[in-house]
PDB file of C-alpha atoms in Angstrom:
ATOM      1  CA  UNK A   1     132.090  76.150  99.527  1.00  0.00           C
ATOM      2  CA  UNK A   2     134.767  74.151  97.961  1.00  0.00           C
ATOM      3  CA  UNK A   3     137.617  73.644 100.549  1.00  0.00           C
ATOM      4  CA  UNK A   4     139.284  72.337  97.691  1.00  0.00           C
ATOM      5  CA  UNK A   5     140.399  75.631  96.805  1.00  0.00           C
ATOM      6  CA  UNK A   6     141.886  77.282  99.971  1.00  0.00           C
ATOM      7  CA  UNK A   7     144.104  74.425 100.178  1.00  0.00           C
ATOM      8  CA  UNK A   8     146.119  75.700  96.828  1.00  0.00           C
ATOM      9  CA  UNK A   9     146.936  78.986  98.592  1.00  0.00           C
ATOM     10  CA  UNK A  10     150.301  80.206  99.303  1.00  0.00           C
ATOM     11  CA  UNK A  11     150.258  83.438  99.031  1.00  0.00           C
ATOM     12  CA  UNK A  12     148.005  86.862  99.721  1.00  0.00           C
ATOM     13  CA  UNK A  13     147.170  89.801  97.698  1.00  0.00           C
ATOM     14  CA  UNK A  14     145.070  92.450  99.783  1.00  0.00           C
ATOM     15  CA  UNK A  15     144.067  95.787  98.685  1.00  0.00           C
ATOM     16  CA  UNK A  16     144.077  98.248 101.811  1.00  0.00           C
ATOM     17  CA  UNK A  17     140.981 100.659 101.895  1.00  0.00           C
ATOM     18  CA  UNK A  18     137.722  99.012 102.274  1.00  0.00           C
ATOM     19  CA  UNK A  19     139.315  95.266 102.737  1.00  0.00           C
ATOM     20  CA  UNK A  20     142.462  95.456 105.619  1.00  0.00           C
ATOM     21  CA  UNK A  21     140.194  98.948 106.826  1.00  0.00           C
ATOM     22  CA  UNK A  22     136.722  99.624 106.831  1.00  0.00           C
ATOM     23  CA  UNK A  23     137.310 101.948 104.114  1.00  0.00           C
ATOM     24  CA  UNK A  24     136.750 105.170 106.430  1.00  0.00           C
ATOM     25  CA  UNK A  25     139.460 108.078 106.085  1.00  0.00           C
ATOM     26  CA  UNK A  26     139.534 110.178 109.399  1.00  0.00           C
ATOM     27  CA  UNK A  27     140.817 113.018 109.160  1.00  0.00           C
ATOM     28  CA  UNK A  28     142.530 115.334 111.773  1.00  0.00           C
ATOM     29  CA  UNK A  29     142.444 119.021 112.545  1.00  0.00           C
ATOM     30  CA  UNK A  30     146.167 119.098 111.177  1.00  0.00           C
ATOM     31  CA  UNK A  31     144.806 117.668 108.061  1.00  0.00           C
ATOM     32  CA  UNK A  32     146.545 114.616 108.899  1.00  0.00           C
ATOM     33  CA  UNK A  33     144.260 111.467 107.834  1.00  0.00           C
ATOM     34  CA  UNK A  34     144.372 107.687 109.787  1.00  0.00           C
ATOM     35  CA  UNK A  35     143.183 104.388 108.966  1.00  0.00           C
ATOM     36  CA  UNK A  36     141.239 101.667 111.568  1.00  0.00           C
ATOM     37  CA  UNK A  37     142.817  98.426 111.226  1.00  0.00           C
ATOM     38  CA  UNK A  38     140.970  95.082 112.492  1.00  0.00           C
ATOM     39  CA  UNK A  39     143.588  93.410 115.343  1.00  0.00           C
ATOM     40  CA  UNK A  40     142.442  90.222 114.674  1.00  0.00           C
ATOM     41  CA  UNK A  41     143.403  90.355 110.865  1.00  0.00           C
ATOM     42  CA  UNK A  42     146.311  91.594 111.906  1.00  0.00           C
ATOM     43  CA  UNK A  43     146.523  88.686 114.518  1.00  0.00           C
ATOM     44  CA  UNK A  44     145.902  86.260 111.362  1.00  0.00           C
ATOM     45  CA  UNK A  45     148.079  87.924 109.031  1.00  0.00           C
ATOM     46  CA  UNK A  46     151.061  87.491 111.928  1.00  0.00           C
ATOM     47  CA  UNK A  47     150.285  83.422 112.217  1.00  0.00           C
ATOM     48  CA  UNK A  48     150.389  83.066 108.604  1.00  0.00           C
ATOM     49  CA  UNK A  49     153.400  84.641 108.396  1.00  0.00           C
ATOM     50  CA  UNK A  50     154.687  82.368 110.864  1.00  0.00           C
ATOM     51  CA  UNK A  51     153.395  79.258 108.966  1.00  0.00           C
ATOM     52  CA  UNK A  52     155.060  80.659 105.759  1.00  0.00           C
ATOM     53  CA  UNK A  53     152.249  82.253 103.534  1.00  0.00           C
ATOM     54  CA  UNK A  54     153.783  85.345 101.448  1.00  0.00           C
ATOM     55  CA  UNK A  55     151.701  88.768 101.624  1.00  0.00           C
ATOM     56  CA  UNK A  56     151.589  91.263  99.060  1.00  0.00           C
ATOM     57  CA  UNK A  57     149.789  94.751  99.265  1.00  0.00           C
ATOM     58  CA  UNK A  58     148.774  96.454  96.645  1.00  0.00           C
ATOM     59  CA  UNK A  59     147.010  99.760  97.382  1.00  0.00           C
ATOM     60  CA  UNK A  60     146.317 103.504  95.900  1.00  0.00           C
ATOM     61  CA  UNK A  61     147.259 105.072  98.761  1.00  0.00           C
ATOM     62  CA  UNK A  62     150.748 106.255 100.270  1.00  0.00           C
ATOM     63  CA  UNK A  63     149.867 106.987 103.701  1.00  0.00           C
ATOM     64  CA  UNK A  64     153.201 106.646 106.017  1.00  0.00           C
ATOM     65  CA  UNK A  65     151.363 104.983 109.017  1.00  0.00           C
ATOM     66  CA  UNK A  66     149.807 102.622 106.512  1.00  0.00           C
ATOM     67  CA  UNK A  67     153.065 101.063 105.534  1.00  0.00           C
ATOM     68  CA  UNK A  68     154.299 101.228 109.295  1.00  0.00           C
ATOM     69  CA  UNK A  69     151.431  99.164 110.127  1.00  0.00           C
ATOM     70  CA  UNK A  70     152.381  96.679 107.371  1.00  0.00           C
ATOM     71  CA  UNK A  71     156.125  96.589 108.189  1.00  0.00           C
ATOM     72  CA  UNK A  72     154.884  95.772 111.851  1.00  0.00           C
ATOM     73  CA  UNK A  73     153.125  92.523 110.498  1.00  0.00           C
ATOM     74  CA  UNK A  74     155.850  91.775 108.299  1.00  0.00           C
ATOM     75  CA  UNK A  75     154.644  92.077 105.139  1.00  0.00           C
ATOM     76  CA  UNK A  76     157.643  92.777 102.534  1.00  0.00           C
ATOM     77  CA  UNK A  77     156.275  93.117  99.089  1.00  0.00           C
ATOM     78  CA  UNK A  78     153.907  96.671  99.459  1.00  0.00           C
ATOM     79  CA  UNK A  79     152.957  98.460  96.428  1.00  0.00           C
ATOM     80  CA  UNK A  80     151.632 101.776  97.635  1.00  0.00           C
ATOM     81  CA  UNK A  81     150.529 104.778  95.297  1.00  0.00           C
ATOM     82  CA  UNK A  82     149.772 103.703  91.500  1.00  0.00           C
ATOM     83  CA  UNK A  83     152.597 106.052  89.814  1.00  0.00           C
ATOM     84  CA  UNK A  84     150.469 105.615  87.225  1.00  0.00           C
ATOM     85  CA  UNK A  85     150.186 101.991  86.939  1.00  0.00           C
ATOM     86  CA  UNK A  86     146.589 100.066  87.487  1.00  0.00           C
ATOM     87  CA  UNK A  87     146.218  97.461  90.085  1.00  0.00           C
ATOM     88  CA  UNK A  88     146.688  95.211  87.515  1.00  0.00           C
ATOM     89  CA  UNK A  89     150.067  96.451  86.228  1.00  0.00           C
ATOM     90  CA  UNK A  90     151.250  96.588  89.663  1.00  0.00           C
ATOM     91  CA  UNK A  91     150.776  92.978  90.007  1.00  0.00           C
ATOM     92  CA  UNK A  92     151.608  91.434  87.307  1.00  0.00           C
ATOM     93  CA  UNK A  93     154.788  92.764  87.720  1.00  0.00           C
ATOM     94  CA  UNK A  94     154.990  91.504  91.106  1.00  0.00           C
ATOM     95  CA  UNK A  95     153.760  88.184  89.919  1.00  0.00           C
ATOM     96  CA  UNK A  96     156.882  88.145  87.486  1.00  0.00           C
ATOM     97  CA  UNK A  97     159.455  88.908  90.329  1.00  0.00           C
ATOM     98  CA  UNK A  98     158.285  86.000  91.982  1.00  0.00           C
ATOM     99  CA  UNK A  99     157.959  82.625  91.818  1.00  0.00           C
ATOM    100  CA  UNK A 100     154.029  81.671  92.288  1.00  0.00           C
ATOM    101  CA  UNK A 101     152.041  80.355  90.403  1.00  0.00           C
ATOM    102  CA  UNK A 102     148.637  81.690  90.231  1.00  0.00           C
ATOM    103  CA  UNK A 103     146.362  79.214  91.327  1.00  0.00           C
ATOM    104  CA  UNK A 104     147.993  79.478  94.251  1.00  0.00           C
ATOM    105  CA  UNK A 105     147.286  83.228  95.095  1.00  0.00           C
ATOM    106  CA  UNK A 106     143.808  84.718  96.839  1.00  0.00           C
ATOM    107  CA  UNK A 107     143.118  88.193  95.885  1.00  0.00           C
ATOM    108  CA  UNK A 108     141.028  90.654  97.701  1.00  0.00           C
ATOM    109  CA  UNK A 109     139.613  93.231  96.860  1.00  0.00           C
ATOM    110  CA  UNK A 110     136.440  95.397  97.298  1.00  0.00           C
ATOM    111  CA  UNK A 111     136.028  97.982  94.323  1.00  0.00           C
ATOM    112  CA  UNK A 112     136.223  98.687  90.978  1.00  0.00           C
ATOM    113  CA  UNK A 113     140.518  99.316  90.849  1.00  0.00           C
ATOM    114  CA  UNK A 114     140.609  95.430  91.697  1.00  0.00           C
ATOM    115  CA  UNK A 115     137.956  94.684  89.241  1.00  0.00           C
ATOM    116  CA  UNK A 116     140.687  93.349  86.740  1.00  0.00           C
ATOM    117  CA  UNK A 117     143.058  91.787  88.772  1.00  0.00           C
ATOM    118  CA  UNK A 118     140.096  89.722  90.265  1.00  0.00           C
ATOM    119  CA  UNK A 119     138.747  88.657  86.423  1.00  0.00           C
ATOM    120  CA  UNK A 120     142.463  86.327  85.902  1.00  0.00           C
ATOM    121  CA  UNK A 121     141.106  83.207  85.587  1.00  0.00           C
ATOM    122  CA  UNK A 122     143.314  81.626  87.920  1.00  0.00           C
ATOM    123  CA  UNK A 123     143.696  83.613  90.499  1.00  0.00           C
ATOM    124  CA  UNK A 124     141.141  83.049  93.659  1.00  0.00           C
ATOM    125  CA  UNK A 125     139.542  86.082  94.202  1.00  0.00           C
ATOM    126  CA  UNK A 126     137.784  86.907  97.340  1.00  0.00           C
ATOM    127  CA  UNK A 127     135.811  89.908  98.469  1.00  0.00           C
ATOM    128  CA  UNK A 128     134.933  91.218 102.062  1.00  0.00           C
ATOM    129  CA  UNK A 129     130.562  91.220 102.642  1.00  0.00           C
ATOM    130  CA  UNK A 130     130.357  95.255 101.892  1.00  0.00           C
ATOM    131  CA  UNK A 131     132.395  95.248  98.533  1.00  0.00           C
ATOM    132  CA  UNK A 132     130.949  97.161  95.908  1.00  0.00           C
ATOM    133  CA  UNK A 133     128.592  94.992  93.220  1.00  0.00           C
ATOM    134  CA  UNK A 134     130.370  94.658  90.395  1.00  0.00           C
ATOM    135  CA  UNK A 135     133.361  93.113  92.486  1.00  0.00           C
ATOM    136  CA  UNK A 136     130.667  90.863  94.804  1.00  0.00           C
ATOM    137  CA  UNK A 137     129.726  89.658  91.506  1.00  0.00           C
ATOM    138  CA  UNK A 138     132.803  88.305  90.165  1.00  0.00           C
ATOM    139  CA  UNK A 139     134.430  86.781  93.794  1.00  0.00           C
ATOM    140  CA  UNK A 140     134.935  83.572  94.263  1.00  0.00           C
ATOM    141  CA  UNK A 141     134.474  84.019  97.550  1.00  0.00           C
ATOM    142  CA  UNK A 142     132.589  86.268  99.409  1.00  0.00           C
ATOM    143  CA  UNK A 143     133.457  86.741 103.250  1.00  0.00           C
ATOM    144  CA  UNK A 144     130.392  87.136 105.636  1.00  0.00           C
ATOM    145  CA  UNK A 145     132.554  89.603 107.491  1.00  0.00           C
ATOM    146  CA  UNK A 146     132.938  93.100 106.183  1.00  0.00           C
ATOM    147  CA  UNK A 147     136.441  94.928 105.513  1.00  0.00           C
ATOM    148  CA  UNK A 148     138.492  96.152 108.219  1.00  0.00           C
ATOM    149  CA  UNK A 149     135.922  94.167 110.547  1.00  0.00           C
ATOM    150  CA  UNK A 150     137.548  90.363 110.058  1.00  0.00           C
ATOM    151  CA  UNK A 151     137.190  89.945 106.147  1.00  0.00           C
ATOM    152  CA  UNK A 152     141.050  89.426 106.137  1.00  0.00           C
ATOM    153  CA  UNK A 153     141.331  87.453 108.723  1.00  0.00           C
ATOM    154  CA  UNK A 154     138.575  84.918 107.730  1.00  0.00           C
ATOM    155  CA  UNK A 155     140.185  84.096 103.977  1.00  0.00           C
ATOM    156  CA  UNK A 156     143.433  83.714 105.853  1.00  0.00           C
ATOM    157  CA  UNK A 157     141.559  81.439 108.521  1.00  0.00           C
ATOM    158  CA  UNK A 158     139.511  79.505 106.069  1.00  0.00           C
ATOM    159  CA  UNK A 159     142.796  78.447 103.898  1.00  0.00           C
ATOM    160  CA  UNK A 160     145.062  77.351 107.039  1.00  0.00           C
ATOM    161  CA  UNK A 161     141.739  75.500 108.536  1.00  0.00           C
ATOM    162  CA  UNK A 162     141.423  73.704 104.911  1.00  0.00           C
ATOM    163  CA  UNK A 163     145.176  72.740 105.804  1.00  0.00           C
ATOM    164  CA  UNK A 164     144.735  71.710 109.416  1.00  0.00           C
ATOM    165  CA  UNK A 165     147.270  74.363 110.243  1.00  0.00           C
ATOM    166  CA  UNK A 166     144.919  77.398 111.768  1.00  0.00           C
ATOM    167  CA  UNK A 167     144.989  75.480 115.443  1.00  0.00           C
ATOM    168  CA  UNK A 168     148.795  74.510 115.371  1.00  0.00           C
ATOM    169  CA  UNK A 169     150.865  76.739 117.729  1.00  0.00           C
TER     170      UNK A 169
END
């Protein structure tokens, strides 16, 4: 793998379901549903964070504890629920409200609603081990780890190694 390219990155795009969870909806007897999330993505998100990267999520769903979770790790720009927008509506607009250029942005994403948002040619798109084919097909990078179980936290640790930054407290 080309280190090369981690070293661009500023910034993260992550879908939710399937890449920051395992993709597993559990649902209560009050018909309530919950999400697993990984501690030590959210471990890596936190560091990056800390070291400057900017986080975007862009997700279908609009589950309150969801968005809780992602205040908690600081993550400002979240895009939850479509309102009838694609995935790749959603970000270009967010793409125009900031100031980032492309190459400098890893994507991930595990299914077919990040299908087109992972085919811009300059954006680095990444994939956890267990995304669906047509999306392991197209990644630039494929993470050995699966989502919800470290995918997250291994783009975010392979760009700030490329950078000698991962092991700076």
């Amino acid at each position: 793998m080309n280190l090369e390219a981690f070293k661009k990155i500023t910034s993260f795009v992550f879908d939710i379901d399937g890449v920051m969870t395992d993709g597993s909806v559990h649902v209560l007897e009050t018909g309530e549903h919950y999400r697993t999330f990984h501690i030590r993505d959210g471990y890596a998100i936190e560091r990056a964070v800390q070291a400057g990267y900017r986080f975007c999520v862009i997700t279908g769903g609009k589950h309150e504890g969801v968005r809780k979770r992602l205040q908690n790790l600081k993550i400002h720009d979240v895009f939850m629920g479509s309102g009838g927008k694609s995935k790749l509506q959603i970000y270009q607009d967010w793409l125009a409200s900031v100031d980032i250029p492309e190459d400098n942005i890893l994507y991930m994403g595990d299914d077919l609603p990040d299908y087109e948002v992972m085919l811009r040619p300059d954006i680095f798109a990444t994939c956890p081990a267990d995304a669906c084919e047509e999306i392991l097909s197209i990644a630039n990078y494929v993470s050995p780890q699966n989502g919800g179980k470290g995918a997250v936290r291994d783009v975010i640790e392979q760009v700030m190694r490329a950078k000698g930054e991962w092991l700076k407290f």
